[in-house]
Amino acid sequence: TLTVTSANHWMTAWLGLELNMISILPVIAKQKHPRSTEAATKYFLTQATASALMLFASTINAWQTGSWNIMQLNNKLSCILMIAALAMKMGAAPTHFWLPEVMQGTTLTTALLITTWQKIAPITLLYMISNHTEPIITLSIGLLSILVGGWGGFNQTQLRKMMAYSSIAHLGWTMTVISIAPNIALTNIIIYMIMSAPFFMLLTTTTSKTLQTMTTTWTYTPTTTIILMLLLLSMAGLPPLTGFTPKLLILDNLVTHKLTLTAATMALLSLLSLTFYLRTTYLLTSTAPPTTTQSTTTWRLKPHQNQTTAILAPIALFNITILPALLT
């Protein structure tokens, strides 16, 4: 990832992405289970295809313009191909199909890695070529991702798949604004990472993998349950939590650039995501669990507390202090 973020030449960036992909494959396939092997294979195939497309796009650009510099992606065709390749690398719609499947086949910790750390490299490259991107393409990918992310998470009972669709929806918000205000797009994805990291860490401590097992956390760790609820609402983008800030800034920027219809569509489509966040929140806090639980109570073992969660959770929840400064 660091190789990609500090790269100046397309070949170096490609090399960094390949190393990144090869390194995470054994992490995904660590569990000796056909499901995780399948997840690793799917991840490898999609990432390899995206890498090939990326190499093809940069070669066309070098052939046409004579430059391998990342910032000088002047050829229109190679720019379109590059956006497609990077969208596939991140898991933005319409090339999102691998993400829920891969996340379902791995552990919660690896799923956290895929949704956060693995997005850094492609986002950095997108940020670097944002001057040359066609706004109509990024807006289309963004809107489609928000729609898919909202609709896909609707019927999910598996938390990892639900979080995968949530990731797709957040990527959509980033993609819509990347060619208009790349700094805000970067802010959005960083805040998403700050929100999803403590969420996954808390799920790991309670070993919850489905909505059913989540209903039992209240009896054992009420604090964890409350933090999980607030993190979900923050991801949904409800004020005054942190998740509201990037959404507000993105909509504000779109309206400034006379894209009011797009902004309105995005706001309406985010209601789809809000539905499944609220459903999970309701299951977590509002349903009093029976004394005899329906699920296997794996969490009754003493969970190890994570210091990182303690640091990230407050940042992911409370932005009341900085909100007035952002609004002025």
XYZ file of C-alpha atoms in Angstrom:
328
model
C 0.000 0.000 0.000
C 2.818 2.397 0.874
C 4.490 1.633 -2.474
C 1.301 2.664 -4.290
C 0.697 5.798 -2.223
C 4.253 7.032 -2.777
C 4.424 5.985 -6.457
C 4.962 8.387 -9.307
C 5.162 5.877 -12.158
C 2.287 3.632 -13.267
C 4.486 0.508 -13.198
C 5.475 1.145 -9.570
C 1.811 1.614 -8.620
C 0.889 -1.599 -10.439
C 3.706 -3.469 -8.703
C 2.535 -2.183 -5.306
C -1.052 -3.315 -5.979
C 0.149 -6.767 -7.077
C 2.258 -7.188 -3.934
C -0.695 -6.045 -1.847
C -3.018 -8.550 -3.503
C -0.604 -11.498 -3.264
C 0.067 -10.712 0.414
C -3.582 -10.723 1.496
C -4.462 -14.006 -0.259
C -3.006 -16.274 2.470
C -4.712 -14.057 5.079
C -8.096 -14.671 3.413
C -7.437 -18.397 2.908
C -6.056 -18.885 6.462
C -9.077 -20.839 7.704
C -8.850 -24.394 6.413
C -12.312 -24.307 4.893
C -13.616 -24.505 1.312
C -15.490 -21.224 1.845
C -12.349 -19.228 2.610
C -10.462 -20.886 -0.271
C -13.318 -19.905 -2.581
C -13.217 -16.340 -1.209
C -9.452 -16.131 -1.833
C -9.884 -17.454 -5.389
C -12.634 -14.939 -6.150
C -10.543 -12.131 -4.699
C -7.512 -13.178 -6.748
C -9.432 -13.424 -10.041
C -11.145 -10.031 -9.725
C -8.021 -8.235 -8.532
C -5.893 -9.826 -11.256
C -8.425 -8.741 -13.913
C -8.481 -5.204 -12.511
C -4.658 -5.127 -12.427
C -4.456 -6.271 -16.047
C -6.954 -3.577 -17.064
C -4.988 -0.983 -15.130
C -1.729 -1.996 -16.811
C -3.465 -1.880 -20.197
C -4.816 1.629 -19.512
C -1.436 2.979 -18.389
C 0.304 1.361 -21.411
C -2.174 3.031 -23.807
C -1.542 6.348 -22.073
C 2.253 5.918 -22.303
C 1.949 4.946 -25.979
C -0.194 7.979 -26.823
C 1.404 10.656 -24.634
C 4.896 9.273 -23.952
C 4.468 9.674 -20.185
C 4.259 7.069 -17.434
C 3.557 9.705 -14.788
C 0.425 9.000 -12.721
C -0.604 12.660 -12.710
C -0.473 12.873 -16.532
C -3.239 10.498 -17.546
C -4.248 12.683 -20.486
C -5.591 10.034 -22.843
C -9.401 9.841 -22.595
C -9.729 6.107 -23.257
C -7.016 5.155 -20.769
C -8.627 7.403 -18.165
C -12.012 5.648 -18.570
C -10.326 2.209 -18.413
C -8.366 3.274 -15.339
C -11.527 4.385 -13.505
C -13.134 1.023 -14.372
C -10.065 -0.885 -13.111
C -9.865 1.069 -9.844
C -13.632 0.730 -9.268
C -13.217 -3.015 -9.688
C -10.275 -3.027 -7.260
C -12.336 -1.224 -4.605
C -15.587 -3.058 -5.232
C -17.699 -0.161 -6.510
C -20.783 -1.013 -8.596
C -21.224 -2.395 -11.282
C -18.081 -4.475 -10.499
C -19.024 -5.082 -6.864
C -20.145 -8.721 -7.004
C -16.949 -10.138 -5.496
C -16.975 -8.022 -2.316
C -19.934 -9.531 -0.345
C -18.860 -13.073 -1.303
C -15.235 -12.585 -0.306
C -16.177 -10.930 2.985
C -18.610 -13.701 3.844
C -15.885 -16.294 3.349
C -13.369 -14.693 5.700
C -13.031 -13.875 9.395
C -14.293 -10.563 10.787
C -10.746 -9.234 11.160
C -9.900 -9.989 7.512
C -13.231 -8.469 6.458
C -12.163 -5.305 8.292
C -8.877 -5.326 6.354
C -10.695 -5.701 3.024
C -13.158 -2.879 3.712
C -10.608 -0.420 5.066
C -6.899 -0.962 4.384
C -7.358 -2.566 0.937
C -9.252 0.521 -0.272
C -6.400 2.955 0.503
C -4.254 2.186 -2.573
C -6.992 2.446 -5.269
C -8.487 5.545 -3.602
C -5.057 7.218 -3.616
C -4.659 6.517 -7.346
C -8.179 7.823 -8.026
C -7.346 10.957 -6.054
C -4.181 11.451 -8.100
C -5.980 11.165 -11.449
C -9.089 13.084 -10.301
C -8.187 16.073 -12.526
C -8.533 13.956 -15.654
C -11.633 11.968 -14.699
C -14.914 12.435 -16.548
C -17.483 13.657 -13.968
C -20.332 11.886 -15.782
C -18.592 8.501 -15.370
C -17.711 8.941 -11.697
C -21.217 10.277 -10.948
C -22.820 7.281 -12.693
C -20.611 4.779 -10.831
C -21.304 6.616 -7.563
C -25.087 6.694 -7.951
C -25.187 3.046 -9.000
C -23.031 2.079 -6.011
C -25.328 3.917 -3.567
C -28.337 2.177 -5.111
C -26.702 -1.282 -5.076
C -25.288 -0.770 -1.581
C -28.710 0.162 -0.234
C -30.707 -2.490 -2.030
C -28.202 -5.284 -1.539
C -28.056 -4.869 2.230
C -31.856 -4.923 2.554
C -32.452 -8.649 3.068
C -29.119 -9.562 4.632
C -29.002 -11.405 7.917
C -25.245 -11.988 7.722
C -23.402 -9.039 9.238
C -20.338 -9.354 7.013
C -22.426 -9.228 3.836
C -24.404 -6.313 5.233
C -21.167 -4.451 5.941
C -19.941 -5.248 2.426
C -23.011 -3.549 0.940
C -22.555 -0.693 3.385
C -18.986 -0.367 2.080
C -20.269 -0.263 -1.528
C -22.730 2.509 -0.612
C -20.007 4.580 1.095
C -17.743 4.084 -1.915
C -20.609 5.453 -4.017
C -20.602 8.690 -2.018
C -16.840 8.932 -2.515
C -17.046 8.241 -6.253
C -19.727 10.868 -6.915
C -17.596 13.681 -5.571
C -14.074 12.496 -6.535
C -13.958 14.496 -9.780
C -15.637 17.592 -8.271
C -14.013 17.916 -4.838
C -11.380 15.181 -4.345
C -10.456 16.394 -0.839
C -14.020 15.871 0.393
C -14.068 12.421 -1.234
C -10.920 11.548 0.678
C -12.443 12.898 3.920
C -15.515 10.729 3.336
C -13.562 7.504 2.880
C -11.285 8.228 5.876
C -14.311 8.862 8.113
C -15.913 5.633 6.827
C -12.764 3.721 7.757
C -12.754 5.310 11.231
C -16.404 4.243 11.676
C -16.160 0.682 10.368
C -12.936 -0.221 12.217
C -14.419 -0.040 15.771
C -17.646 -1.670 14.483
C -15.774 -4.739 13.209
C -13.569 -4.836 16.307
C -16.596 -4.867 18.596
C -18.186 -7.606 16.485
C -14.982 -9.609 16.858
C -15.068 -9.301 20.658
C -18.699 -10.460 20.796
C -18.137 -13.013 17.960
C -21.409 -11.939 16.332
C -21.759 -12.985 12.707
C -25.512 -12.789 12.166
C -28.338 -10.490 13.220
C -29.709 -13.288 15.400
C -26.559 -13.542 17.536
C -26.459 -9.757 17.825
C -29.734 -9.733 19.763
C -28.021 -11.481 22.690
C -25.201 -8.973 23.239
C -27.402 -6.715 25.384
C -27.521 -9.181 28.297
C -23.749 -9.507 28.437
C -22.143 -6.248 27.327
C -24.596 -3.312 27.421
C -21.823 -0.771 26.743
C -20.745 -2.599 23.584
C -24.363 -2.715 22.439
C -24.820 1.045 22.885
C -21.561 1.818 21.046
C -22.541 -0.556 18.215
C -25.923 1.153 17.936
C -24.327 4.618 17.753
C -21.761 3.427 15.209
C -24.540 2.064 12.995
C -26.424 5.356 13.204
C -23.194 7.217 12.461
C -22.691 5.088 9.337
C -26.253 5.834 8.322
C -25.299 9.517 8.432
C -27.607 10.780 11.139
C -26.701 14.124 12.765
C -24.973 14.982 15.083
C -22.769 11.892 14.630
C -19.552 11.905 12.578
C -21.025 10.095 9.555
C -23.311 13.054 8.888
C -20.440 15.485 8.195
C -19.032 14.037 4.920
C -22.547 13.470 3.537
C -23.469 17.082 4.259
C -20.264 18.354 2.636
C -20.757 16.156 -0.453
C -24.375 17.265 -0.962
C -23.361 20.887 -0.408
C -20.643 20.607 -3.074
C -22.952 18.939 -5.582
C -25.565 21.673 -5.143
C -22.820 24.319 -5.567
C -21.880 22.691 -8.884
C -25.546 22.850 -9.991
C -26.060 19.098 -9.598
C -29.114 19.499 -7.379
C -30.990 16.579 -8.975
C -28.023 14.236 -8.390
C -27.761 15.416 -4.780
C -31.495 14.833 -4.225
C -31.281 11.352 -5.786
C -28.333 10.468 -3.537
C -30.147 11.687 -0.434
C -33.191 9.572 -1.333
C -31.114 6.488 -2.167
C -29.310 6.740 1.169
C -32.690 6.026 2.798
C -32.316 2.437 1.525
C -29.111 2.063 3.564
C -30.762 3.806 6.508
C -33.461 1.107 6.525
C -31.092 -1.773 7.196
C -28.988 0.253 9.643
C -32.128 1.086 11.610
C -33.299 -2.519 11.485
C -29.981 -3.680 12.963
C -30.126 -0.912 15.579
C -33.660 -1.982 16.521
C -32.604 -5.627 16.883
C -29.621 -4.593 18.990
C -31.284 -2.307 21.496
C -35.067 -2.395 21.369
C -35.711 -6.124 21.525
C -35.505 -7.465 25.066
C -33.878 -10.869 24.633
C -35.537 -13.902 26.229
C -33.757 -15.612 29.103
C -33.138 -18.707 26.978
C -31.460 -17.484 23.816
C -32.153 -19.027 20.438
C -28.556 -18.690 19.307
C -25.433 -20.509 20.425
C -23.966 -18.290 23.091
C -20.341 -18.207 21.953
C -19.854 -14.741 23.439
C -20.272 -15.960 27.008
C -16.507 -16.419 27.076
C -14.764 -13.343 28.478
C -13.981 -11.152 25.456
C -10.629 -9.390 25.183
C -11.041 -5.631 25.038
C -9.313 -3.762 22.261
C -7.559 -0.432 22.922
C -7.891 0.654 19.279
C -11.677 0.501 19.612
C -11.509 2.806 22.612
C -9.555 5.353 20.580
C -11.542 5.104 17.323
C -15.084 4.843 18.706
C -15.248 8.416 20.133
C -13.843 9.871 16.876
C -16.405 7.854 14.910
C -19.283 9.135 17.033
C -18.823 12.663 18.239
C -18.281 15.510 15.853
C -20.587 17.949 17.641
C -17.595 20.156 18.456
C -16.358 20.521 14.869
C -19.741 20.711 13.158
C -20.293 24.493 13.650
C -16.858 25.139 12.108
C -17.783 23.034 9.073
C -21.110 24.745 8.602
C -19.731 28.306 8.630
